Tab-separated table of N, CA, C and O and ligand atoms in Angstrom:
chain	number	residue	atom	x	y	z
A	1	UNK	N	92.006	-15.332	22.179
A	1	UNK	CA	93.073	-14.920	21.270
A	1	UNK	C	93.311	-13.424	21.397
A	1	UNK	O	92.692	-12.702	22.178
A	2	UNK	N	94.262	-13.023	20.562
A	2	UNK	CA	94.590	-11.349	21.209
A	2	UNK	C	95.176	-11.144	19.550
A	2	UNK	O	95.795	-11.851	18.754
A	3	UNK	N	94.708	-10.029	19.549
A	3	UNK	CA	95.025	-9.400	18.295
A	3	UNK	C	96.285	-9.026	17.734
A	3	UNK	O	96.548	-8.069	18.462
A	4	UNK	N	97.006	-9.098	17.138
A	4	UNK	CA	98.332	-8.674	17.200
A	4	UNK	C	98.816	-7.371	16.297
A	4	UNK	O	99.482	-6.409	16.680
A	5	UNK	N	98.195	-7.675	14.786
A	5	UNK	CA	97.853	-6.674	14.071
A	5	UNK	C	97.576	-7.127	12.417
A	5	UNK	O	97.790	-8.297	12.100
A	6	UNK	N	97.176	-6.309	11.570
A	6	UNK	CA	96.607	-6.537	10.136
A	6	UNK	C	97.865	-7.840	9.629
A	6	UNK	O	98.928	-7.950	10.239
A	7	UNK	N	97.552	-8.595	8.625
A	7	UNK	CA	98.798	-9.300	7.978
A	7	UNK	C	99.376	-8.751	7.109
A	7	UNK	O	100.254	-9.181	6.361
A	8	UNK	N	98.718	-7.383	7.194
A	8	UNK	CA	99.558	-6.332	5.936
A	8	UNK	C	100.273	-5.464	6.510
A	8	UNK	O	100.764	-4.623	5.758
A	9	UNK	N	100.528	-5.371	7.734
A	9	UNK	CA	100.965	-4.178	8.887
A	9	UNK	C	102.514	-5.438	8.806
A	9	UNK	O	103.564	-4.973	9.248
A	10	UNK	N	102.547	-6.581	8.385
A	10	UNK	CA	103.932	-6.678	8.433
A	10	UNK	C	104.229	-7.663	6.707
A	10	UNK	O	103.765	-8.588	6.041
A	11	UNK	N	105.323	-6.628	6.709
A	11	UNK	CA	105.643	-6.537	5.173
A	11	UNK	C	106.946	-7.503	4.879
A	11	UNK	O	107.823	-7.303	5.719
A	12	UNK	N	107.296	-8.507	3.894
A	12	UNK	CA	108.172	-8.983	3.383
A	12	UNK	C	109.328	-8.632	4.405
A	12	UNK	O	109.643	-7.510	4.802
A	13	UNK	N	109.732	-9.513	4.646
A	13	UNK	CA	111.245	-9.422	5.096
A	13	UNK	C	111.695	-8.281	6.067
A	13	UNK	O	112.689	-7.556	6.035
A	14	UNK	N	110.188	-8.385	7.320
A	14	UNK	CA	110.645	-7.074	8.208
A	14	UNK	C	110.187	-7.793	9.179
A	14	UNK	O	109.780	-8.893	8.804
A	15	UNK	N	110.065	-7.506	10.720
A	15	UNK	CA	109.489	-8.251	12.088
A	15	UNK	C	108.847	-7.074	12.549
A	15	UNK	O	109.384	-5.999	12.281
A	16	UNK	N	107.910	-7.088	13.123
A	16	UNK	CA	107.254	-6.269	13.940
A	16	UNK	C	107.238	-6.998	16.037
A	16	UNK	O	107.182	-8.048	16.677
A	17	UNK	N	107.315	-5.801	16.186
A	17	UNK	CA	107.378	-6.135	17.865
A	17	UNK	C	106.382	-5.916	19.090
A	17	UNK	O	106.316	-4.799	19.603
A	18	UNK	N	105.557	-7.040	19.593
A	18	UNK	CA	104.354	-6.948	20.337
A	18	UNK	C	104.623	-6.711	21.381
A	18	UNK	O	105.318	-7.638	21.798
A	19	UNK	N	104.445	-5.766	22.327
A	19	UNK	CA	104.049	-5.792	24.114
A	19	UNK	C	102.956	-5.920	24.767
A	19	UNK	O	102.807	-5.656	25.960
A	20	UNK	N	102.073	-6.364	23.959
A	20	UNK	CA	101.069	-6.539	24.643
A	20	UNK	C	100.306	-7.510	25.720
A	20	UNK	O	99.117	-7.368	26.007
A	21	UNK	N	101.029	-8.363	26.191
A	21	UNK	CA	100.840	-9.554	27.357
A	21	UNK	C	102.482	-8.764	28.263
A	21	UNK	O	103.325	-7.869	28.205
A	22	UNK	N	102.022	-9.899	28.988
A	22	UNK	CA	103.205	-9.575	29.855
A	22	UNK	C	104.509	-10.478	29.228
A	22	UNK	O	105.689	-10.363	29.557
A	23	UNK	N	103.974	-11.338	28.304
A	23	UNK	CA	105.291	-11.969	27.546
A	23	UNK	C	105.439	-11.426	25.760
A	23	UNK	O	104.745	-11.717	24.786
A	24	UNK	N	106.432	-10.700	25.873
A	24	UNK	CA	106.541	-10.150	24.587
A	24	UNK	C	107.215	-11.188	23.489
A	24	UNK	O	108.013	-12.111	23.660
A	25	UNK	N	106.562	-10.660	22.261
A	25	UNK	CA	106.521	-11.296	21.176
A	25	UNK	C	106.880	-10.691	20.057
A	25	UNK	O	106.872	-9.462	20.125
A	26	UNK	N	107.231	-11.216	18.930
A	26	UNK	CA	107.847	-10.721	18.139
A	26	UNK	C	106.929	-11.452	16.338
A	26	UNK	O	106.231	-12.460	16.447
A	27	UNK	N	107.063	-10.918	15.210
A	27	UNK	CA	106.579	-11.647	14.229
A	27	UNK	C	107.086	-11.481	12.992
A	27	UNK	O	106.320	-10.761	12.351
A	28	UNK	N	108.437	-11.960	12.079
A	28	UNK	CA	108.611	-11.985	11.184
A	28	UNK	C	108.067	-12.492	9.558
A	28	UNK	O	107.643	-13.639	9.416
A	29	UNK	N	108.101	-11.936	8.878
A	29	UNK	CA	107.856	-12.523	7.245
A	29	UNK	C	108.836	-12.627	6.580
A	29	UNK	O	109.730	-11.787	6.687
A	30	UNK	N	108.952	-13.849	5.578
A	30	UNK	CA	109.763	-14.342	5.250
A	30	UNK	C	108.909	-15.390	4.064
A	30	UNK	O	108.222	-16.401	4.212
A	31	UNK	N	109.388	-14.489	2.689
A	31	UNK	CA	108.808	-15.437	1.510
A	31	UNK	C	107.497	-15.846	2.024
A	31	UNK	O	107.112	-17.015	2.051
A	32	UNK	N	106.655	-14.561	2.537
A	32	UNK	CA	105.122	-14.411	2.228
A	32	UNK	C	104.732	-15.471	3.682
A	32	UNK	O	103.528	-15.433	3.934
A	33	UNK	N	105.543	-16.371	4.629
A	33	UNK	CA	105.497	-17.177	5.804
A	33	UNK	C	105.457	-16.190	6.544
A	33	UNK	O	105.939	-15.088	6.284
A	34	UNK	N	104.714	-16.594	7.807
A	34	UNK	CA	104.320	-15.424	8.905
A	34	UNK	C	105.386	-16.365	10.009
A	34	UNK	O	105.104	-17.550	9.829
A	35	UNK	N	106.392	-16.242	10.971
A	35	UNK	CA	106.877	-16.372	12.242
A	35	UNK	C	106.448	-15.502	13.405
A	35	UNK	O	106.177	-14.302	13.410
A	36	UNK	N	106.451	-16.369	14.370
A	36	UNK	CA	105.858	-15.557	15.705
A	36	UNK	C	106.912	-16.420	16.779
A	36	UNK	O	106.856	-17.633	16.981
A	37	UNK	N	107.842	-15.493	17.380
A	37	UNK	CA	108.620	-16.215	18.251
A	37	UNK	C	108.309	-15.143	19.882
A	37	UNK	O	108.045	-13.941	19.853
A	38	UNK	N	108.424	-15.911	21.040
A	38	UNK	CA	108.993	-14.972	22.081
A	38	UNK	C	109.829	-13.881	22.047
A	38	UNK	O	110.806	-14.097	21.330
A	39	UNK	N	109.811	-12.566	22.655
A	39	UNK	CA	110.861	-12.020	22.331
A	39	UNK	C	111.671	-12.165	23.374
A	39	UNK	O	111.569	-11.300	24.244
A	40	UNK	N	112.726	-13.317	23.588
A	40	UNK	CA	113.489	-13.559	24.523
A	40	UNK	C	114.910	-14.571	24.182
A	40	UNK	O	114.724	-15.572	23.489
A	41	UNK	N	116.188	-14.292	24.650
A	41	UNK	CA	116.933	-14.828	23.752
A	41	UNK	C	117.116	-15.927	24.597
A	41	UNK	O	116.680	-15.933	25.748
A	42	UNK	N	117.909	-17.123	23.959
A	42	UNK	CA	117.913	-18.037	25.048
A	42	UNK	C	119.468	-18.024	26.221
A	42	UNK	O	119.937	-18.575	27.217
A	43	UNK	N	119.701	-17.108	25.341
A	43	UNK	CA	121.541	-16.907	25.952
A	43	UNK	C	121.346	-16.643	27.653
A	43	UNK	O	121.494	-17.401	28.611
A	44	UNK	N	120.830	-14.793	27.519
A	44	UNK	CA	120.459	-14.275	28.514
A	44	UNK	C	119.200	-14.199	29.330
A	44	UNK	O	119.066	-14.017	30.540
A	45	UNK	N	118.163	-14.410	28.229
A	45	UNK	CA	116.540	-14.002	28.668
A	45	UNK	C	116.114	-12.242	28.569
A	45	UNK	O	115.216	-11.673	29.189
A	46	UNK	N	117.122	-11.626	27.540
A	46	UNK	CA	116.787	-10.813	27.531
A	46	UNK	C	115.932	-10.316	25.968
A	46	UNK	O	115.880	-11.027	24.965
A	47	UNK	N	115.494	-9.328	26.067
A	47	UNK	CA	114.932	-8.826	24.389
A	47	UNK	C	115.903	-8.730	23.383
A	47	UNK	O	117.048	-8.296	23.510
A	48	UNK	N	115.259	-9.251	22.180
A	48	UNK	CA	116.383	-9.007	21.166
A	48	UNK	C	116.663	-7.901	20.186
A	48	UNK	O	117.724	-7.592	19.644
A	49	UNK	N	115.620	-7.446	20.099
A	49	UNK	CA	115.319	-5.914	19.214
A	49	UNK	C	116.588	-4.887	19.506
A	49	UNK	O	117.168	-4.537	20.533
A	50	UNK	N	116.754	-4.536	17.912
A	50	UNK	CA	117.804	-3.420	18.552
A	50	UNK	C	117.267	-1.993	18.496
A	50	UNK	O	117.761	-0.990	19.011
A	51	UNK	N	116.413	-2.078	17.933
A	51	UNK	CA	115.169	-0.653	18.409
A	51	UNK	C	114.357	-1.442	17.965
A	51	UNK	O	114.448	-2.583	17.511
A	52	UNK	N	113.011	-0.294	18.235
A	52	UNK	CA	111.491	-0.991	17.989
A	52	UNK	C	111.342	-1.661	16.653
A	52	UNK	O	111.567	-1.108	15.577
A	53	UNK	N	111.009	-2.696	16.789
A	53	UNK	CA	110.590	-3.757	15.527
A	53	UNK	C	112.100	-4.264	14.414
A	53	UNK	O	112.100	-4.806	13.309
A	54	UNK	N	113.206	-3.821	15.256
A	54	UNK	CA	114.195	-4.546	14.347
A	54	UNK	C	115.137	-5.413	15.005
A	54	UNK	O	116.076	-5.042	15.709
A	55	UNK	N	114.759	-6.797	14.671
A	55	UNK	CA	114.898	-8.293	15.202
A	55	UNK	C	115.733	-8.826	13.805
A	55	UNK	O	116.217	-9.945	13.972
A	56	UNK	N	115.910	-8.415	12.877
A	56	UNK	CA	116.971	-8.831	12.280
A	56	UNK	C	118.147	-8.340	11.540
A	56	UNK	O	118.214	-7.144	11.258
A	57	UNK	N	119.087	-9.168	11.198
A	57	UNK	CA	120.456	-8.534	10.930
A	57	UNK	C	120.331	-7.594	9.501
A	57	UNK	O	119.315	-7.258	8.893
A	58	UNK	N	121.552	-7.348	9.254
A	58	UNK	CA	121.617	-6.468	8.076
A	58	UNK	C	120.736	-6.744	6.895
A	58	UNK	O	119.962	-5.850	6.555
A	59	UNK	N	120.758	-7.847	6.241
A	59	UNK	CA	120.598	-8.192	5.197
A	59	UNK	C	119.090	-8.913	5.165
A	59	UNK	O	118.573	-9.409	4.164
A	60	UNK	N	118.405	-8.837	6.749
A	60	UNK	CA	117.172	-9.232	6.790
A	60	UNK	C	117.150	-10.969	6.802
A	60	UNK	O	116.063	-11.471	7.088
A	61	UNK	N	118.265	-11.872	6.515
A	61	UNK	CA	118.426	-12.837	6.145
A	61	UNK	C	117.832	-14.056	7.737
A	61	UNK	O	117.276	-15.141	7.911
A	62	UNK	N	118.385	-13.014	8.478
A	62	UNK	CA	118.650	-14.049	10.168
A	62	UNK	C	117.877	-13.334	11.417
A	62	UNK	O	117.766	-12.116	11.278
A	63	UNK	N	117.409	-13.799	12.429
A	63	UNK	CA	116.895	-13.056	13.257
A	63	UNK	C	118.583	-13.056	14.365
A	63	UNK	O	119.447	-13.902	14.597
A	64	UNK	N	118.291	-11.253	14.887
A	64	UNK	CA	119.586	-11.207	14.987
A	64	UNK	C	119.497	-10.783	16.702
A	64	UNK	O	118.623	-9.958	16.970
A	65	UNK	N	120.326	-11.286	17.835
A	65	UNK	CA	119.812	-10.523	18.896
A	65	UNK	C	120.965	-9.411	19.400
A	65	UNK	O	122.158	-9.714	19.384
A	66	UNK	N	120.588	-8.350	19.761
A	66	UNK	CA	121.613	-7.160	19.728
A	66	UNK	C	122.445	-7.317	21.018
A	66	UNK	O	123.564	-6.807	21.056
A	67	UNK	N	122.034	-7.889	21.912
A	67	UNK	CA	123.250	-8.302	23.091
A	67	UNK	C	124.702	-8.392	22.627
A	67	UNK	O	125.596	-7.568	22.434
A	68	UNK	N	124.565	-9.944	22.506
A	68	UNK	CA	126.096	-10.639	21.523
A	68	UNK	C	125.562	-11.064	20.463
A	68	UNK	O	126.250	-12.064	20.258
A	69	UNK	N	124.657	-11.010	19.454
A	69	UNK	CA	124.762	-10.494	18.043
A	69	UNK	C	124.575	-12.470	17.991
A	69	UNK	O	125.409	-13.138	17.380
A	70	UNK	N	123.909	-12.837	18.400
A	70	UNK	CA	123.289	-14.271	17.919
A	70	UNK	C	122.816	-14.503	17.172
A	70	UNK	O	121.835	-13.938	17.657
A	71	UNK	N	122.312	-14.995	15.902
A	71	UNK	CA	121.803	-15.210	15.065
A	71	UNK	C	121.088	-16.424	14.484
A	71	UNK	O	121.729	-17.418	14.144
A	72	UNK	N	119.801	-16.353	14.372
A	72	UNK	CA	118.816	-17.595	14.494
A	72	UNK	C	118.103	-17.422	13.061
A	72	UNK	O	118.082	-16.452	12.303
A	73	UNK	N	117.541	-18.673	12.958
A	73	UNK	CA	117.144	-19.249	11.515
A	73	UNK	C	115.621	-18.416	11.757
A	73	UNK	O	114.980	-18.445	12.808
A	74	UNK	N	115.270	-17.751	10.626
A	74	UNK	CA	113.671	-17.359	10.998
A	74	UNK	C	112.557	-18.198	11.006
A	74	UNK	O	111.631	-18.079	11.808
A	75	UNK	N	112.624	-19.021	10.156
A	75	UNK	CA	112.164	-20.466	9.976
A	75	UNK	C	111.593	-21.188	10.996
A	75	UNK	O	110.421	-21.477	11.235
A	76	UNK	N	112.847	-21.478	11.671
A	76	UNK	CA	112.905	-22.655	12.957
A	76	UNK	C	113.279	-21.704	14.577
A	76	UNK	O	112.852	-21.940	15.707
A	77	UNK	N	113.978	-20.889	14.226
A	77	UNK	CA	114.314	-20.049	15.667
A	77	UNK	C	115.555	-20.911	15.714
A	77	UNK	O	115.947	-20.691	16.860
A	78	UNK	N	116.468	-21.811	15.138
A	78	UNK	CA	117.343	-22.505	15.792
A	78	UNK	C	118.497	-21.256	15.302
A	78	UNK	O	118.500	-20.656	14.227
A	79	UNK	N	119.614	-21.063	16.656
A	79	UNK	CA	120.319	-20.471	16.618
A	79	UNK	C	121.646	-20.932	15.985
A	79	UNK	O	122.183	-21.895	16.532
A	80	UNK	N	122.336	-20.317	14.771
A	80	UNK	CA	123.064	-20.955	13.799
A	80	UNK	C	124.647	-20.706	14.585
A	80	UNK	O	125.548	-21.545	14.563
A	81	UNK	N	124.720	-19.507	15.189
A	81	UNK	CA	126.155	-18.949	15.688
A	81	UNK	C	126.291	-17.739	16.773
A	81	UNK	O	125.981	-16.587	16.469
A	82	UNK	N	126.719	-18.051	17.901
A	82	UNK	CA	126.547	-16.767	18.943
A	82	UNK	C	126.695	-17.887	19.959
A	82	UNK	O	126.674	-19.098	19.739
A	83	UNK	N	126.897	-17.048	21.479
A	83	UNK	CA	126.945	-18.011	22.993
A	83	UNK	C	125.660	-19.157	23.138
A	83	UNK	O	125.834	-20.244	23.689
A	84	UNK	N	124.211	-18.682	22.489
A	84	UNK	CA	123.623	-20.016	22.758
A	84	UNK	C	123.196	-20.637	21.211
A	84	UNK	O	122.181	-20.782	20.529
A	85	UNK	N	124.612	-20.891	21.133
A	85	UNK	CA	124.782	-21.878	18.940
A	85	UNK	C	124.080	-23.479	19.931
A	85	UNK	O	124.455	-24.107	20.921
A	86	UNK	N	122.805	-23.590	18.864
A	86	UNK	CA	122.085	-24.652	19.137
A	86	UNK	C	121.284	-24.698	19.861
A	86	UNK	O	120.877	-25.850	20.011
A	87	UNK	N	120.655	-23.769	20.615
A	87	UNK	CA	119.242	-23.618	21.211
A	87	UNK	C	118.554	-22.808	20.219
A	87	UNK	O	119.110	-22.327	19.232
A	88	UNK	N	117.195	-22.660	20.543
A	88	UNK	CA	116.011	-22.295	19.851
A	88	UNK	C	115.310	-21.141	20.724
A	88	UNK	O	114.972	-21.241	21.904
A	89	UNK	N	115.152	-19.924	19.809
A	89	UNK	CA	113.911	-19.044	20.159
A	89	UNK	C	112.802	-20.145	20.397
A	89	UNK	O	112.679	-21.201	19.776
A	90	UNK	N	111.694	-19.467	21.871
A	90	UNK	CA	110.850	-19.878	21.642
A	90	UNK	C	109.588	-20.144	20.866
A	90	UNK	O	108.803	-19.471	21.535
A	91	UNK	N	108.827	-20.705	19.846
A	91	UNK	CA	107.754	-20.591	19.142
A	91	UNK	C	106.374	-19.854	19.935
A	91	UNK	O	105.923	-20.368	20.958
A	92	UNK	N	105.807	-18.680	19.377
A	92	UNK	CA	104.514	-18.324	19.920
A	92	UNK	C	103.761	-18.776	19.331
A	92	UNK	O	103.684	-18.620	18.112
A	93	UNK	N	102.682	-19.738	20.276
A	93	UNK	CA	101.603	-20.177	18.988
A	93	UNK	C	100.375	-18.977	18.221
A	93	UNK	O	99.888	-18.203	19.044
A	94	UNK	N	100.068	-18.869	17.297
A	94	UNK	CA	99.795	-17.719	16.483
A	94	UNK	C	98.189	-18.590	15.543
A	94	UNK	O	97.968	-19.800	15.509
A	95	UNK	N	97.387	-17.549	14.946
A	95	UNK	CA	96.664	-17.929	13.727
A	95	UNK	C	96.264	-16.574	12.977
A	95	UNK	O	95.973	-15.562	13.614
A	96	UNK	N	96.268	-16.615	11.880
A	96	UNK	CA	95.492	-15.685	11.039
A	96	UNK	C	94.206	-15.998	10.675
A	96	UNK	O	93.901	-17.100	10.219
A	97	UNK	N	93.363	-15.015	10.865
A	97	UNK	CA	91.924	-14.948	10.322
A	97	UNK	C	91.377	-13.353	9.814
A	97	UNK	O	91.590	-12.251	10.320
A	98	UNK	N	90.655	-13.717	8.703
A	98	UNK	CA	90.225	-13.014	7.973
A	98	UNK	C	91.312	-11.667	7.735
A	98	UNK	O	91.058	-10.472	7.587
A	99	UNK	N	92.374	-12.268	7.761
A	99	UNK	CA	93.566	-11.101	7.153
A	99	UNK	C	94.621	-10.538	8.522
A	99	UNK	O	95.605	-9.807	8.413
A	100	UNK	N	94.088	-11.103	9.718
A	100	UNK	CA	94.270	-10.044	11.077
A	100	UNK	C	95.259	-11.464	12.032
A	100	UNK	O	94.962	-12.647	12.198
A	101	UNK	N	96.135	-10.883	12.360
A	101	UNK	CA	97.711	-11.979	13.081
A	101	UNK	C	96.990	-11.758	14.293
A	101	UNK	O	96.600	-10.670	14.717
A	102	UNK	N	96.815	-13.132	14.928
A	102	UNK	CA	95.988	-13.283	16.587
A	102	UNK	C	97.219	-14.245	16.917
A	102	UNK	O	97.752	-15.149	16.273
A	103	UNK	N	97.518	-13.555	18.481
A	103	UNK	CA	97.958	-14.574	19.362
A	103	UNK	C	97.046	-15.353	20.075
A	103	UNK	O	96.021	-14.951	20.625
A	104	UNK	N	97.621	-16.864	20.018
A	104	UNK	CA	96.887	-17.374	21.163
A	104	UNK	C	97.588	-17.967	22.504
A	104	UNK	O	98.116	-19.049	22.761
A	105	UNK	N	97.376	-16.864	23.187
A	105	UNK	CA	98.069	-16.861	24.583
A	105	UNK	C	98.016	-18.913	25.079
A	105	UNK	O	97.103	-19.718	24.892
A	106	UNK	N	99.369	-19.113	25.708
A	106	UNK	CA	99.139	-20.263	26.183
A	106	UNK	C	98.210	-21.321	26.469
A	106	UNK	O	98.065	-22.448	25.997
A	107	UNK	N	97.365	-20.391	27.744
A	107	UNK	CA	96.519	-20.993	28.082
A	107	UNK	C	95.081	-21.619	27.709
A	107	UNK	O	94.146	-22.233	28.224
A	108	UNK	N	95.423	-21.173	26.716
A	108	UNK	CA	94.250	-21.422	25.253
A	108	UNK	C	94.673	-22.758	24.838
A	108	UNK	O	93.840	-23.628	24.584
A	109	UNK	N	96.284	-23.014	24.738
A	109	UNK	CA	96.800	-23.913	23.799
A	109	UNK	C	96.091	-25.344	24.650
A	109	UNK	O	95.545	-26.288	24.079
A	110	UNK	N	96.223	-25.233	25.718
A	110	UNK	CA	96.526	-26.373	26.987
A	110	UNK	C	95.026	-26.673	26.796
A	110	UNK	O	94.835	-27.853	26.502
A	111	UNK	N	93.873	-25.894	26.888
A	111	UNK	CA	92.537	-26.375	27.220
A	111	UNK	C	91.817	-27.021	25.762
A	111	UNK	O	90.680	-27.490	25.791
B	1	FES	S1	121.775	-12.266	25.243
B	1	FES	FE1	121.385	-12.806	23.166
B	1	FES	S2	123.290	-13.495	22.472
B	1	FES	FE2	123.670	-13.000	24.562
């Protein structure tokens, strides 16, 4: 697993942004729920951040990608409106322990 950071290092209704693998990741809160998606859109394959750690729109409501301004459910990753309306961010699989957000890289998932 790989550390990602404290569960207090991300606060209500903000995303924080990981580089630490060679596949970047992203992790929103939302009504005290932790999300962990790829940071990759499905339109282009590119990052969605429009500077460091801000993955969502104005109102914090939607995860938002700054290309063409797509907008996905934080929830589910399903994209509500933009060029790819009806695909899905990918899910990172994730766990918390003892207070601290761990990725667990793929290849963990499979074995
Ligand atoms: S690259 Fe994200 S909406 Fe086009």
């Amino acid at each position: 697993m790989i550390e990602l950071c404290s569960v207090h290092d991300l606060n209500e209704g903000e995303s924080l942004g990981f580089n630490i693998t060679d596949k970047p990741v992203f992790a929103v809160r939302k009504d005290g729920d932790i999300f962990v998606y790829h940071n990759e859109c499905p339109h282009l394959s590119v990052e969605l951040e429009f500077q460091e750690n801000d993955f969502l729109d104005l109102d914090g409501a939607l995860i938002q990608c700054s290309t063409h301004g797509a907008l996905f459910e934080i929830e589910t990753g399903h994209c509500l409106s933009g060029p790819c309306q009806g695909d899905y961010l990918k899910p990172a699989e994730f766990t918390v322990r003892d207070e601290v957000l761990y990725l667990v890289p793929e290849k963990e998932i499979s074995t």
